XYZ file of C-alpha atoms in Angstrom:
563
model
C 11.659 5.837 -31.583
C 12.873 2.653 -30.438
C 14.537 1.940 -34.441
C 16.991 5.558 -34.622
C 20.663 5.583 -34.877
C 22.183 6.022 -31.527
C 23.926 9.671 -31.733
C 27.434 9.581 -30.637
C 27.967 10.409 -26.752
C 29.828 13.614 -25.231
C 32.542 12.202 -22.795
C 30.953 11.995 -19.606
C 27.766 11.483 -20.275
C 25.438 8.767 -20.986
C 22.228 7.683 -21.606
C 19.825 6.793 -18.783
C 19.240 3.462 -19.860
C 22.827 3.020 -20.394
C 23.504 4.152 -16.742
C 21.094 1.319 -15.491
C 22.861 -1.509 -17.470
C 26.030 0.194 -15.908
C 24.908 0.078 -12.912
C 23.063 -3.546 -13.143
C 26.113 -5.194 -14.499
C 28.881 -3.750 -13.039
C 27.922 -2.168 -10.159
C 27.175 -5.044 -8.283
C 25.185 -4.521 -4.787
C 25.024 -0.250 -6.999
C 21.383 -1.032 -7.778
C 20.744 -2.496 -4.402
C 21.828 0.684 -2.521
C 19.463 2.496 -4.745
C 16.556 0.742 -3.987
C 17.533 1.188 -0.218
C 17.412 4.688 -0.503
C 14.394 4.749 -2.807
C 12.453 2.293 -0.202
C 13.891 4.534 2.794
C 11.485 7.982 1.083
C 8.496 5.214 0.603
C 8.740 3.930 4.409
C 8.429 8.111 5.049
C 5.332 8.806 2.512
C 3.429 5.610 3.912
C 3.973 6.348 7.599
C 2.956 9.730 7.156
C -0.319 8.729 5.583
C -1.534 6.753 8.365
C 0.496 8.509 11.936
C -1.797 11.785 11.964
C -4.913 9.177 12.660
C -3.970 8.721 16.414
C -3.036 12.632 16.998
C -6.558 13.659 15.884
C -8.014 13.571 19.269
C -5.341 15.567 20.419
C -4.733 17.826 17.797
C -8.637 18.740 17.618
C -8.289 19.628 22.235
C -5.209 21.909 21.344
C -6.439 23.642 18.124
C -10.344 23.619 18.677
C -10.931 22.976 14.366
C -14.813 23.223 13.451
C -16.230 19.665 12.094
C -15.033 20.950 8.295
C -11.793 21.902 9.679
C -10.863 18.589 10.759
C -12.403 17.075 7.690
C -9.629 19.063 5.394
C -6.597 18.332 7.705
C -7.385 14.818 7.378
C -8.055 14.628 3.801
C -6.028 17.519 2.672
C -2.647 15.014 2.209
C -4.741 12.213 0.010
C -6.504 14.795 -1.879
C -3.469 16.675 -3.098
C -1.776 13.895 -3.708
C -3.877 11.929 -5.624
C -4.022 14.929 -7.935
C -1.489 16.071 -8.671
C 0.283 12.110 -9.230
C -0.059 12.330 -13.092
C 1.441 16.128 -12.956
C 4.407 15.300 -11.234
C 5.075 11.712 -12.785
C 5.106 12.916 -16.202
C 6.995 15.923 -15.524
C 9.752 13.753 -13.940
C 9.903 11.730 -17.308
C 10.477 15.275 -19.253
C 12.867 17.575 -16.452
C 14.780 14.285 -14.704
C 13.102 11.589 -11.961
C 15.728 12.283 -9.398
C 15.035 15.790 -9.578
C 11.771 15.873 -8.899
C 12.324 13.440 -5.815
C 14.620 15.497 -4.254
C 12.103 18.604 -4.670
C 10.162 16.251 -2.839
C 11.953 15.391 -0.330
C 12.792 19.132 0.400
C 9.177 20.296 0.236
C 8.351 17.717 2.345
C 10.699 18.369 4.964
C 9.820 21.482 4.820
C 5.754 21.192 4.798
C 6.649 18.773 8.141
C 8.094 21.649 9.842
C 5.177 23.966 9.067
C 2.424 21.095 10.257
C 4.304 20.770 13.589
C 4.530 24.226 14.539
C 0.708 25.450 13.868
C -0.697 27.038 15.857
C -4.879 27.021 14.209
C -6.219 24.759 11.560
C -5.518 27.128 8.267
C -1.922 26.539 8.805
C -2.605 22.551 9.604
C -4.217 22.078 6.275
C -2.417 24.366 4.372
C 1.084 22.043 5.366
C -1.057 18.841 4.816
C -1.531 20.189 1.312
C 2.553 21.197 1.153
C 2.704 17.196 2.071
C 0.333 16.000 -0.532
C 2.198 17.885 -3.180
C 5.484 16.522 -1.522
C 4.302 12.709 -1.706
C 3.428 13.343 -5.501
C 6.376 13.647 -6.159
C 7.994 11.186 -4.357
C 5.761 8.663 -4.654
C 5.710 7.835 -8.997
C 9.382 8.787 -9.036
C 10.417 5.719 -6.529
C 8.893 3.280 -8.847
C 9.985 5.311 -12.434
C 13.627 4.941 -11.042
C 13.314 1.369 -9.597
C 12.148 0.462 -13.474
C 14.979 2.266 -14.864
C 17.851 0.685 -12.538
C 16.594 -2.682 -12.908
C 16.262 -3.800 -16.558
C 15.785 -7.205 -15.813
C 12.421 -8.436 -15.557
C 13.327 -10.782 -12.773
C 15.435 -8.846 -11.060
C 13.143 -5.839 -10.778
C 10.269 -8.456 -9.478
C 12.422 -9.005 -6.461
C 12.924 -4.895 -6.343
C 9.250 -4.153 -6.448
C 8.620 -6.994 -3.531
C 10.908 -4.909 -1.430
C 9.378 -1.798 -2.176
C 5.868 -2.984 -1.390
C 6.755 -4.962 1.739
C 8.510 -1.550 2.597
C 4.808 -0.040 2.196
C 3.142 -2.656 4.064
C 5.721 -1.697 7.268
C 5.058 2.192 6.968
C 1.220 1.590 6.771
C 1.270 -0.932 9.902
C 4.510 1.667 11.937
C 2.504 5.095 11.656
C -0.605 4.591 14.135
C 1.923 2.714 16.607
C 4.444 5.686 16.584
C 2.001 8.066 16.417
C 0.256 6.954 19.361
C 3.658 6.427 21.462
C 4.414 10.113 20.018
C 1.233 11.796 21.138
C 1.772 9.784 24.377
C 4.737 10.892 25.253
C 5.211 14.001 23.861
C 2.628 16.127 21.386
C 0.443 15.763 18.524
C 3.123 17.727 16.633
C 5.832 15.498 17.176
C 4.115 13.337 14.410
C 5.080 15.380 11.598
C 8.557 16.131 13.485
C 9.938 12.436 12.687
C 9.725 13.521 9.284
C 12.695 16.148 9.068
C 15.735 14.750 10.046
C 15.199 12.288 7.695
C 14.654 14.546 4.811
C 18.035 16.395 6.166
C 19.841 12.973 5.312
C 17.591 11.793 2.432
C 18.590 15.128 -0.193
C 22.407 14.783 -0.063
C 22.400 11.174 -0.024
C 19.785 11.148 -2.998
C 21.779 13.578 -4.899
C 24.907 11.363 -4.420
C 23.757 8.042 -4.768
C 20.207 7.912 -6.849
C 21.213 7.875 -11.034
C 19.059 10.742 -13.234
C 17.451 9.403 -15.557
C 15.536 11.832 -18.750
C 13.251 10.366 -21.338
C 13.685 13.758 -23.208
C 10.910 13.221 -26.318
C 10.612 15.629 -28.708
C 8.361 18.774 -28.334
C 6.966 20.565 -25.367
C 5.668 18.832 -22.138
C 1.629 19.573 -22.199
C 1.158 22.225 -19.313
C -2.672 22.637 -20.092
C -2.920 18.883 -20.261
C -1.339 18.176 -17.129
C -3.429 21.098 -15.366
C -6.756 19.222 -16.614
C -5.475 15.773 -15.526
C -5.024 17.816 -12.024
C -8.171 19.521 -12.000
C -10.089 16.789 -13.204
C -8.714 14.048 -10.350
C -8.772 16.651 -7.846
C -12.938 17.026 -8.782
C -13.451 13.224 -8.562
C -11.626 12.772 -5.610
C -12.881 15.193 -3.989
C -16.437 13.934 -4.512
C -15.673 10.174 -3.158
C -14.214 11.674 -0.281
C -17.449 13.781 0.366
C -19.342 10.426 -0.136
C -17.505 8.299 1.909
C -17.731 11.200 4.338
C -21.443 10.625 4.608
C -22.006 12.560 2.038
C -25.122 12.005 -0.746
C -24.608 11.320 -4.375
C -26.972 13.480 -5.729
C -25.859 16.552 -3.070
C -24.280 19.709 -5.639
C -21.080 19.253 -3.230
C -20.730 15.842 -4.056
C -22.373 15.495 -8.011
C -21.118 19.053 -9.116
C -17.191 18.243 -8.572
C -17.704 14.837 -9.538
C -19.347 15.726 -12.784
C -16.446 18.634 -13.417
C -14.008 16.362 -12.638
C -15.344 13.377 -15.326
C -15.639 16.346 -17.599
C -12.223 17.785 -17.674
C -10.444 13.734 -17.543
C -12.353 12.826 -20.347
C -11.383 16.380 -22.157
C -7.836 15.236 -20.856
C -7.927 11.702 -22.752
C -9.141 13.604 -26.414
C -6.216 15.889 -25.915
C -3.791 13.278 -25.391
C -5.106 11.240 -28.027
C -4.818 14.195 -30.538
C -1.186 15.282 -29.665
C 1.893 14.555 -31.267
C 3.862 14.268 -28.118
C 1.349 13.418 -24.942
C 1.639 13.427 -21.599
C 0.631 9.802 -21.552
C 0.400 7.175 -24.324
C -3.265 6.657 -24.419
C -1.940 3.206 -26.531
C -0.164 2.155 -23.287
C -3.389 2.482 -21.023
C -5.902 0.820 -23.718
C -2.899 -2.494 -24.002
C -4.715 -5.314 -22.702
C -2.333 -6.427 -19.300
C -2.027 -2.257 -18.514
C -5.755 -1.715 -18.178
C -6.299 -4.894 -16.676
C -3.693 -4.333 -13.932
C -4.531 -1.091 -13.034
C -8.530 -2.343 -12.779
C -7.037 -4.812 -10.219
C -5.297 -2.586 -8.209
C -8.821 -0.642 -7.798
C -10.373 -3.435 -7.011
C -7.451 -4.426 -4.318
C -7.307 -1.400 -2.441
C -11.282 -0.866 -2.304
C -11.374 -4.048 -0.396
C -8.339 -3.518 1.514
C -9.191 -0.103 2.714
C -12.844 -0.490 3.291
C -12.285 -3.581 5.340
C -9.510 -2.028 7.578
C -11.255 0.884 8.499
C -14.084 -1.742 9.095
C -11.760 -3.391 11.492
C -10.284 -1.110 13.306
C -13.608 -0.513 14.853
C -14.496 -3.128 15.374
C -11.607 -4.438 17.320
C -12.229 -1.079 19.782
C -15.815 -0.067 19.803
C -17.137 -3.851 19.817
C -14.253 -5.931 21.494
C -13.575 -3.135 23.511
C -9.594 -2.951 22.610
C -7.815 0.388 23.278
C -6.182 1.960 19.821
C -2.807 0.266 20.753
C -4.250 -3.101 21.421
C -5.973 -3.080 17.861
C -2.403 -1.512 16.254
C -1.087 -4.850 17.655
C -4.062 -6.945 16.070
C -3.086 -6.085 12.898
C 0.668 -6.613 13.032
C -0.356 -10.329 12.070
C -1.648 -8.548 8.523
C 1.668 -6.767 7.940
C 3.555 -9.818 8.690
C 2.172 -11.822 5.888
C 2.214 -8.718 3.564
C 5.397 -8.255 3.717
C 6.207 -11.974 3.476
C 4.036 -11.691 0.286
C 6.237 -8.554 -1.289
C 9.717 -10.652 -0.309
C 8.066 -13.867 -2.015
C 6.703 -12.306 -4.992
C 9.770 -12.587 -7.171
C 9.477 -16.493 -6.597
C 5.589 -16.638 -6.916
C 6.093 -14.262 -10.225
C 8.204 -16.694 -12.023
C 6.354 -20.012 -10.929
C 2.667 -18.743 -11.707
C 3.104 -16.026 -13.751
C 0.921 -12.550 -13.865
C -2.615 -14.248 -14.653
C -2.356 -16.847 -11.886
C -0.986 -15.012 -9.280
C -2.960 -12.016 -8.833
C -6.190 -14.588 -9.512
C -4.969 -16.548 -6.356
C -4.226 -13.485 -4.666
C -7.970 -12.197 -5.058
C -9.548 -15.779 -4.349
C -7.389 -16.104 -0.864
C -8.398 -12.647 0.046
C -11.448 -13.695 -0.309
C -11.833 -16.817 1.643
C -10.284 -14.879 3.995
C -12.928 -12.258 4.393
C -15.546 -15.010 4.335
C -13.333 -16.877 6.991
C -14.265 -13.212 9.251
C -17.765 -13.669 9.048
C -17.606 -16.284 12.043
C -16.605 -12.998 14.420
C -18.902 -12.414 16.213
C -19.467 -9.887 19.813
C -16.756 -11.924 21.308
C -12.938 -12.231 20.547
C -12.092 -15.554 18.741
C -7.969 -14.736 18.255
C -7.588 -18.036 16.209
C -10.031 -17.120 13.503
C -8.908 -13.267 13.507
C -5.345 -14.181 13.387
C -5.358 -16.242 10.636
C -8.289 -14.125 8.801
C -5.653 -11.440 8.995
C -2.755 -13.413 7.891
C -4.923 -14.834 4.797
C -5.866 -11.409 4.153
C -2.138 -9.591 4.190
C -0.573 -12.260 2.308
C -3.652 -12.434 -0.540
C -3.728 -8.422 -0.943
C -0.334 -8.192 -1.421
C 0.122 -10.852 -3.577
C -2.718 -9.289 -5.796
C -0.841 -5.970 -5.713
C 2.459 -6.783 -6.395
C 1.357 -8.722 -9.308
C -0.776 -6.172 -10.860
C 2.135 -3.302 -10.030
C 4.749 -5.248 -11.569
C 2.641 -6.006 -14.755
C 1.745 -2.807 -15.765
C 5.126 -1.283 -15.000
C 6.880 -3.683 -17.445
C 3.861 -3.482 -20.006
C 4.472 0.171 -19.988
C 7.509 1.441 -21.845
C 10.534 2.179 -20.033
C 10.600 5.928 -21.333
C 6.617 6.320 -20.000
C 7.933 4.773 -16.164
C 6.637 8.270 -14.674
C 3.433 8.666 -15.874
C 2.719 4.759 -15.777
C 3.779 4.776 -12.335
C 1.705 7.628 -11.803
C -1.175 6.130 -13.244
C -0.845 2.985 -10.982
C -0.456 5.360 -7.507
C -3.842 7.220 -9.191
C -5.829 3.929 -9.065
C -4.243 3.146 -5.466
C -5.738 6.438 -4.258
C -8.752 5.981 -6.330
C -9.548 2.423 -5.046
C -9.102 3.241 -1.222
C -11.293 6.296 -1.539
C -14.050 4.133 -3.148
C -13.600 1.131 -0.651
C -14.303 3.751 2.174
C -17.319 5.218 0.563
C -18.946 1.998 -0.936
C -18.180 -0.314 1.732
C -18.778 2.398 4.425
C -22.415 3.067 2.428
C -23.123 -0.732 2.448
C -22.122 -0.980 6.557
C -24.315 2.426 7.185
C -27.503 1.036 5.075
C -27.575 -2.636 7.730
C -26.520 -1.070 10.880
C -28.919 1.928 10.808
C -32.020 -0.167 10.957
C -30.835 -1.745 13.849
C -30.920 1.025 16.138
C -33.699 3.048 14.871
C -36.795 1.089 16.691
C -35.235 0.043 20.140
C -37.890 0.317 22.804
C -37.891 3.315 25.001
C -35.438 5.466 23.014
C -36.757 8.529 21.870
C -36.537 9.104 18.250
C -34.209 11.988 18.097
C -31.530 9.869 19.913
C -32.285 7.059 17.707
C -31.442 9.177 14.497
C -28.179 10.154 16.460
C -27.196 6.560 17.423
C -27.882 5.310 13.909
C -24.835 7.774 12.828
C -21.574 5.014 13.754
C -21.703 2.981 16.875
C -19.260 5.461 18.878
C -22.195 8.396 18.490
C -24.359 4.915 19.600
C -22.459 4.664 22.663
C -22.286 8.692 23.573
C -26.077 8.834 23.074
C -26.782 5.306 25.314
C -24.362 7.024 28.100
C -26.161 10.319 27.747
C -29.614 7.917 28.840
C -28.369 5.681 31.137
C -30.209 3.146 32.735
C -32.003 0.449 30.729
C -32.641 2.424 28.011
C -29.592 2.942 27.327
C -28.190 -0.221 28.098
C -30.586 -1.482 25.729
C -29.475 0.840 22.792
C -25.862 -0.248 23.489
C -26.671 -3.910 23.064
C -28.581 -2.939 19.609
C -26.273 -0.978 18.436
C -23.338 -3.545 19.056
C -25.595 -6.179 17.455
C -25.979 -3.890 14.460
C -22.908 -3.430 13.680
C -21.737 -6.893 13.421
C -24.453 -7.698 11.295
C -23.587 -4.804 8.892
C -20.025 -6.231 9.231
C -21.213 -9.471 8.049
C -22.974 -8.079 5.257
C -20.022 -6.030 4.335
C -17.620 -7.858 4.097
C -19.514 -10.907 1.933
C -19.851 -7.742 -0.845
C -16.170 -7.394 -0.530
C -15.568 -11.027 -1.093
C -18.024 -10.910 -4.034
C -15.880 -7.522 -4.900
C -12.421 -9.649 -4.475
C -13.965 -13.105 -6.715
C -14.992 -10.199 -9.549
C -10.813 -8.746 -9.506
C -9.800 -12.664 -9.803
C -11.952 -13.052 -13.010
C -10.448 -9.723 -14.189
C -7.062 -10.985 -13.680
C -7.600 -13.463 -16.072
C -6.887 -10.864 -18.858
C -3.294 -10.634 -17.743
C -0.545 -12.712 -19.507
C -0.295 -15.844 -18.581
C 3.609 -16.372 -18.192
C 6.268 -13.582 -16.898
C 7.557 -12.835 -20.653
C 11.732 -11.903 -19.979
C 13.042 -13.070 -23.528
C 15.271 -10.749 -25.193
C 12.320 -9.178 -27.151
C 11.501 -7.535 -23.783
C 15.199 -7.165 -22.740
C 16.271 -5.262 -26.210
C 13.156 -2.988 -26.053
C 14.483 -1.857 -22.656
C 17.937 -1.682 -24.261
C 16.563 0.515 -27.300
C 14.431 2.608 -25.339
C 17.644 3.352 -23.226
C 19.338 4.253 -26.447
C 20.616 8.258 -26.518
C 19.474 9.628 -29.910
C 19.220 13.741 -30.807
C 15.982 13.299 -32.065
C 14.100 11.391 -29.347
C 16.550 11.153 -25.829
C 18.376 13.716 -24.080
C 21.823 12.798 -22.971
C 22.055 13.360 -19.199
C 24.619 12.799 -16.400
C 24.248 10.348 -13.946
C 24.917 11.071 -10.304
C 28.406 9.139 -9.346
C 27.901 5.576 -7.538
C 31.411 5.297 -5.728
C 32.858 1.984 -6.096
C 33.443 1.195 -2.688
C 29.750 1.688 -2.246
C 29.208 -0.692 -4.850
C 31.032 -3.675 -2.968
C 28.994 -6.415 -0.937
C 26.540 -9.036 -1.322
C 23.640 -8.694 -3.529
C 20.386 -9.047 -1.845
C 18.095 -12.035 -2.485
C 14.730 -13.276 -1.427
C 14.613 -14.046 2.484
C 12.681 -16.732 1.925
């Protein structure tokens, strides 16, 4: 593809990739105010993934769900969206990027409206589903367009640090305004945030964000995307059920884990077979692709695992109300997003191999640095265990993100960056299960021979430590003053045992990372495959039209590091 004749161009119209040298050459701070608005829908998808966490309590007094119930409006949003990534990604590559986010945006408006107003759980998960499918679409298009409005190498290493430090802030934001939401006003106002800025975001997408097309010849693979859907929706599902408590070898857990396995690796033969795929099965098997992706897996199973770690321990063992602990970790988002604004810099010094290695290897000192926490709060050692920790995990990430975006070929941006969001999903639902299995296998001994509790209550307390507590109020006494002490000294210890797995987890991602190149590569090899690939041709590219960036929008400063 990348050696046709370039067809000639109907006025007033042009290529994508054409568009994004227009726009990164001429349009001065053009690209900038793109990435603005494409950061502004990522701060959205990120809060919402973590505000609903605080309105649980209240959402469960006003609706009365069963235990399932609650279970599905929880994991409803992740398990859609996870999904359905690959669908959506790929289909933006074939129909137009900027269409499908602004479908997005609308459905997600719209799916925020539904959430807020419902009135029994059906409705709840049925409009955390609506948001799941929203945030797949939102979610690979950001990146797709970021790699198609900044060609440069450099350039679009600085972009992607902005776009993950923008992550890093909705993550850290969403259980602070939730809880100053459900506070003030009720659980529903959570998902209300969400629609006046969708109001704003589709009119100023549609005027600002360019289109971009990689229209390849032959048909976009409807069965194939439908088995890529069904088959991540299957293993999802399953670690989800595990990490709920559920067993391995239960049918509700094995059967849609074994379907799912089934149908991706169905999925892969097809693609491999096909003329046209959906994705480039070439792309995924290229050394620095695979080896990124692996990496972030390995980032956000460690990252994920050890925050929900955390966060209980900062308020069932220090005692910290869920504010107090939302402040705890503001010293993590700092240094994350320090880490994304840096990254450009640290990209070009180090280069891929080095930098995500460090990344790992600070992350984990930094968990080993935790094990001195003990019953008591020691703010020096948390503080800057949590800075280490936000500024390694990022670094790691925004490494492995920008590799295998510019490994993959600029006309594949959807489905790689679909591929990378995949992982993200995949990783934190396997950090919760594994590390959650590893923390349940040490703390249940703990509390399952105290003297003078019976063993019924025992079995309860052995559960999570905040069942521990219920059960030591419900005896009372020194009994249960006794069981309370256990139980708090069980959980550290599982905490300590945890998190020296993750650190052995973190020292196996660095030794991975030393498969990725060693040097940022930005010649003009890489440079004129991006300018090819851009290239309109009748046989491979559709021509499309660009939406408009004014040119007194175009005027100001262009942004640099901060640092």
């Amino acid at each position: 593809m990348a050696g046709t004749t370039t067809a000639a161009v109907q006025p007033g119209r042009v290529s994508a990739g054409r568009h994004a040298r227009r726009v990164g050459r001429r349009g001065g701070a053009g690209r900038w105010t793109v990435l603005i608005v494409l950061c502004s829908s990522l701060l959205l998808v990120a809060l919402d993934a973590t505000v609903l966490h605080v309105a649980v309590p209240s959402l469960t007094e006003d609706l009365r769900p069963s235990s399932t119930d609650l279970l599905w409006i929880v994991d409803a949003y992740p398990l859609v969206a996870a999904s359905l990534l690959i669908l959506f990604g790929t289909l933006g590559d074939r129909v137009g990027r900027r269409r499908v986010l602004l479908l997005g945006y609308a459905l997600f408006g719209v799916a925020s409206a539904l959430a807020a107003s419902a009135h029994n759980p059906g409705v709840l998960i049925a409009a955390r589903a609506l948001l799941g499918v929203g945030g797949a679409m939102i979610m690979p298009a950001t990146l797709s367009i970021l790699r198609h409005v900044f060609p440069d190498r450099r350039e679009r290493a600085l972009a992607i640090g902005i776009w993950s430090a923008t992550a890093a802030v909705g993550a850290a934001i969403g259980p602070l305004l939730g809880g100053f939401l459900v506070e003030h006003y009720w659980w529903g106002s959570v998902f209300l945030v969400n629609i006046p800025l969708m109001i704003v975001a589709v009119p100023v997408g549609r005027w600002l964000l360019p289109e971009s097309v990689e229209g390849r010849s032959g048909p976009w693979d409807v069965l194939g995307a439908l088995m890529a859907a069904s088959g991540l929706f299957g293993l999802v599902y399953a670690v989800q059920q595990t990490g709920a408590g559920g067993g391995p070898l239960r049918v509700s857990v094995f059967g849609p884990a074994l379907a799912g396995i089934l149908l991706l690796a169905l999925f892969v033969r097809r693609q491999r077979r096909r003329t046209h795929p959906l994705v480039d099965i070439r792309v995924i098997r290229r050394r620095a692709f695979g080896t990124a992706v692996g990496c972030i897996v390995l980032a956000m199973l460690a990252l994920v695992g050890l925050q929900l770690i955390a966060v209980q321990y900062l308020q069932l063992v220090l005692g910290f109300t869920p504010l107090q602990a939302g402040v705890r970790l503001i010293p993590l988002t700092f240094a994350a997003i320090a880490a994304g604004l840096l990254g450009a810099r640290m990209l070009a010094r180090f280069g891929p191999r080095l930098m995500v290695a460090l990344g790992f290897v600070l992350t984990a000192v930094a968990v080993l640095g935790l094990v001195a926490m003990g019953q008591h709060d020691q703010p020096v050692i948390l503080n800057a265990g949590f800075v280490l920790l936000g500024f390694g995990l990022e670094t790691t990430l925004f490494g492995s993100y920008e590799s295998m975006l510019s490994e993959a070929p600029v006309e594949q941006a959807g489905g790689a960056a679909a591929i990378g969001e995949t992982s993200y999903q995949l990783g934190a639902g396997i950090g919760i299960a594994l590390l959650g299995s590893v923390m349940n296998a040490f703390y249940r001994p703990g509390v399952t021979d105290v003297p003078g509790v019976p063993a019924g209550a025992a079995r309860a307390a052995g559960n999570s430590l905040g069942e521990a507590y219920e059960v030591a109020h419900e005896l009372g006494g020194p009994r249960g003053a006794a069981l309370r002490t256990a139980a708090r000294e069980a959980f550290v210890h599982g905490m300590h045992v945890t998190l020296v797995v993750s650190a052995g987890l973190l020292l196996l991602g660095a030794l991975a990372a030393l498969r990725l190149p060693r040097a940022m590569e930005c010649g003009p090899r890489h440079e004129a495959a991006d300018d090819r690939a851009g290239r309109l041709d009748a046989g491979d590219f559709r021509a499309v039209t660009p939406a408009p960036v004014p040119a007194q929008r175009a005027r100001g400063p262009v942004p640099g590091p901060r640092a």
